[in-house]
Coordinates of C-alpha atoms in Angstrom, one line a residue:
X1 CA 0.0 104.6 26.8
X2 CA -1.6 102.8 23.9
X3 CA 2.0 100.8 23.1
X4 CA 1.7 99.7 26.4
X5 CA -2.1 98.2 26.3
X6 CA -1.5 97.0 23.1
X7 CA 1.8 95.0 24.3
X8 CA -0.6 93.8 27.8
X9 CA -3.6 92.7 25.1
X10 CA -1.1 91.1 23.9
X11 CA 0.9 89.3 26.2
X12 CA -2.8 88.6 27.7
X13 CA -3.9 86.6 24.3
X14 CA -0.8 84.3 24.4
X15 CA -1.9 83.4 28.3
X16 CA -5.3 82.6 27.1
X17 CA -4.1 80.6 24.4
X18 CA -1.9 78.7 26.7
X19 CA -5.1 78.5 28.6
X20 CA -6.9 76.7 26.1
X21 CA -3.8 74.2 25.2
X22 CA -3.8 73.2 29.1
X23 CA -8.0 72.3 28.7
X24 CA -7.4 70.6 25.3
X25 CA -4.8 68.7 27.4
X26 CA -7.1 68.2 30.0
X27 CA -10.0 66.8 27.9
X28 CA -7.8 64.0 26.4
X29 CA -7.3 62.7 29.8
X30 CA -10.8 61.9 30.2
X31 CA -10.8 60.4 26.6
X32 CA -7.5 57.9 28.0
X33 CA -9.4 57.2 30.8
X34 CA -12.8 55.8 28.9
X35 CA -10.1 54.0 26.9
X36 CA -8.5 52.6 29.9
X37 CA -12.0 51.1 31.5
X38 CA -12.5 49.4 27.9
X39 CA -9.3 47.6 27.3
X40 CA -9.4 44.1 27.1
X41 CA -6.4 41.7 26.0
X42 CA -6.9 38.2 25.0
X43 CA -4.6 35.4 25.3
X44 CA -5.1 31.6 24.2
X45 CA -3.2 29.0 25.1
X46 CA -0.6 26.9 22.4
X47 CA -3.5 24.1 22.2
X48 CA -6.3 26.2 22.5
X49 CA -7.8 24.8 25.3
X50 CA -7.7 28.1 27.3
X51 CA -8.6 31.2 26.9
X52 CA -7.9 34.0 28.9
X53 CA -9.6 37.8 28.8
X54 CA -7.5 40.4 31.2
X55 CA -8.9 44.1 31.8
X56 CA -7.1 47.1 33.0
X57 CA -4.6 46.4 35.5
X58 CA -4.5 42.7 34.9
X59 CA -8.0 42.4 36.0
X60 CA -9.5 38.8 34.6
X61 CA -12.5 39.4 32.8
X62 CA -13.3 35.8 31.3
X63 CA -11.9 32.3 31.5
X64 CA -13.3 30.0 29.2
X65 CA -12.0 26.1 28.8
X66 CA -12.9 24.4 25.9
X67 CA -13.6 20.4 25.8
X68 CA -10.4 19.5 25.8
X69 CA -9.0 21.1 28.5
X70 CA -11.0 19.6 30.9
X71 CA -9.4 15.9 29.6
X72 CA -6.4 17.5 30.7
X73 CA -4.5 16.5 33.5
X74 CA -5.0 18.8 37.1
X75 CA -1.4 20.2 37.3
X76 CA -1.1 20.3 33.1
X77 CA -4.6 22.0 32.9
X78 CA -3.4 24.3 36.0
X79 CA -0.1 24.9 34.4
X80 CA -2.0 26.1 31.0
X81 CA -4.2 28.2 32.4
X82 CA -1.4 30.1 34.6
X83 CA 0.4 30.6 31.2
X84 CA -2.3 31.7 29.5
X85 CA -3.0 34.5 32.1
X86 CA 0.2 35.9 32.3
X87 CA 0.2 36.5 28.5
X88 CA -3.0 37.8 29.0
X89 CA -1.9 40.4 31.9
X90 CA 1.1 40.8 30.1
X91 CA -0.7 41.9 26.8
X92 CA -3.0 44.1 28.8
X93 CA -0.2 46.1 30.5
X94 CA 1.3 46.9 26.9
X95 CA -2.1 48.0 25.7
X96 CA -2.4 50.4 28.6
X97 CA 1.3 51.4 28.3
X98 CA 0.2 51.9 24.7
X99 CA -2.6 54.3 25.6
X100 CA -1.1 56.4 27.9
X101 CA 1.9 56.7 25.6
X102 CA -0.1 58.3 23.0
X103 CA -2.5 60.5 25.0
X104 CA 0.2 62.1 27.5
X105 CA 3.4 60.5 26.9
X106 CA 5.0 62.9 25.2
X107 CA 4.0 65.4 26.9
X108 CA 5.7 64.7 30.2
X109 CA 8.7 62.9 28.2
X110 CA 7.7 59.5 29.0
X111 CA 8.1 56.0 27.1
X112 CA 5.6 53.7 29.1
X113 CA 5.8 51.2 26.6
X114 CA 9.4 50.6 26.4
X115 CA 9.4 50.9 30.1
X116 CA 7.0 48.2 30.6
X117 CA 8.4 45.7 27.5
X118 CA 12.1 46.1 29.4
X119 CA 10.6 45.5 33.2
X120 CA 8.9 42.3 31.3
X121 CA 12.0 41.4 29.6
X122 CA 13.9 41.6 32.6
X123 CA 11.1 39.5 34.2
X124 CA 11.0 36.5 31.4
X125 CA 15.3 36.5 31.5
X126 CA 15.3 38.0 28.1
X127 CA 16.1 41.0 25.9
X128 CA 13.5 43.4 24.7
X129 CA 14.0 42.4 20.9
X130 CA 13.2 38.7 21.6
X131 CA 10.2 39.8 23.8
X132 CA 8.6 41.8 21.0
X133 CA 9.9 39.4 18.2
X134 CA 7.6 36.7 20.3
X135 CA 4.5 39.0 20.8
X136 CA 1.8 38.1 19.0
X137 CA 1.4 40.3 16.2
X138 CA 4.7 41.4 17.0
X139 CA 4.0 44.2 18.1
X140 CA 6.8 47.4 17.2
X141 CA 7.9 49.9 19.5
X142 CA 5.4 53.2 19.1
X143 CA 7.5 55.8 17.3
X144 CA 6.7 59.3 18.9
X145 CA 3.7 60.5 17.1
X146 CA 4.0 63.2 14.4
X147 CA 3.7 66.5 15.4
X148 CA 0.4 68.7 14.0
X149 CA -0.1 72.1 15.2
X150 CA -3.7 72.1 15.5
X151 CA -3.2 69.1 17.7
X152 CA -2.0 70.3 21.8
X153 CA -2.0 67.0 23.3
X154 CA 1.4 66.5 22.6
X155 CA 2.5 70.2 23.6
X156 CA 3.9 71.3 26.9
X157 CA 1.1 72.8 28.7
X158 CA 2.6 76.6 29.4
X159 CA 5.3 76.9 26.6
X160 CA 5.8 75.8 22.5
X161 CA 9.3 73.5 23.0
X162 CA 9.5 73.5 19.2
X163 CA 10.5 77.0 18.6
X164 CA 13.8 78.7 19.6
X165 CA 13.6 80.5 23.1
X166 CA 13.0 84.3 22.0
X167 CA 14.4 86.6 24.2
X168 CA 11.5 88.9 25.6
X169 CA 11.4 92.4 23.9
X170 CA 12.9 95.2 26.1
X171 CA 10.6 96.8 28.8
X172 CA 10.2 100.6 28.5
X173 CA 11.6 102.2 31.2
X174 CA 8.7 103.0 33.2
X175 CA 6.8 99.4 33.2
X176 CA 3.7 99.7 34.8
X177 CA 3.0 97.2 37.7
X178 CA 0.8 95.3 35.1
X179 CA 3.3 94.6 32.4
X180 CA 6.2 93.6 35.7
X181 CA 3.3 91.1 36.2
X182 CA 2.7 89.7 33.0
X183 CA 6.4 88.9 32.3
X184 CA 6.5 87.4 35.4
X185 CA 4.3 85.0 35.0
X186 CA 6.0 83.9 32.0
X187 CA 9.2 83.9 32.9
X188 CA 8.5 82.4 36.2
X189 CA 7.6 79.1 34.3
X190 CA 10.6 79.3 32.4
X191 CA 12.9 79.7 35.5
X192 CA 11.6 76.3 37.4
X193 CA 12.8 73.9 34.3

């Protein structure tokens, strides 16, 4: 009987552990959320006449003209300031891509940042590589980040994909109802990939 609690402690340590990775998770998506609400991207225009401040979701924060634009002609002023903006915007949806890249990208196998540089590419008639090679600090693509084991962000929520699949140790032959429903739960998850 004692093999048997010891084997339910146990299997009942990993699921709190697993626990504790999914609130770690958790918390960081209230800490990419703060960083959201604070992003700002700045654009200013060849001449710098214009300059454009976008927010989250290509939200305009601040337009400010300087002397000389307004000695600029209606449709070239209008045409400057249109520019401008989309660079902005177009800045602020890397950023974000940027931010949710490294607080849950990995974690659900996502690249939002090459995703949004190609839709922007295709957009602008381009490739990707002449996109970035024009951004302005030419910006590279975000490598995956390195992997540190006190760090769970990056980890799937219910299972360690880094180690090799173990095969589960073989039930006694009388498996209490308790133990049936602890490797259930396990191997439940394992079954809906």
């Amino acid at each position: 009987m004692s093999e048997e609690m010891d084997r339910l402690v146990a299997e009942f340590e990993k699921f709190q552990t697993k626990l504790k990775q999914a609130e770690a998770q958790f918390a960081k998506v209230g800490d990419m959320q703060e960083e959201l609400n604070a992003l700002e991207a700045q654009a200013m225009s060849p001449d710098r006449s214009v300059t454009v401040v976008a927010g989250p979701s290509g939200s305009v924060k601040d337009l400010r003209l300087s002397p000389d634009a307004l000695r600029q002609q209606p449709d070239q002023l209008a045409s400057t300031i249109l520019a401008t903006l989309h660079q902005a915007v177009a800045e602020s949806a890397r950023k974000q891509a940027g931010i949710v890249d490294e607080h849950v990208g990995t974690a659900f196998g996502l690249n939002v940042s090459e995703q949004v540089l190609e839709a922007q590419a295709a957009g602008l008639g381009t490739t990707v590589e002449e996109l970035e090679s024009n951004l302005p600090e030419a910006q590279p693509r975000q490598a995956g980040p390195v992997q540190d084991d006190e760090d769970f962000a990056n980890n799937d929520l219910l299972r360690d994909d880094r180690r090799a699949p173990q095969a589960p140790p073989p039930a006694p032959p009388s498996a209490s109802a308790g133990d049936q429903f602890l490797k259930n739960l396990f191997n439940d998850e394992e079954d809906h990939r």
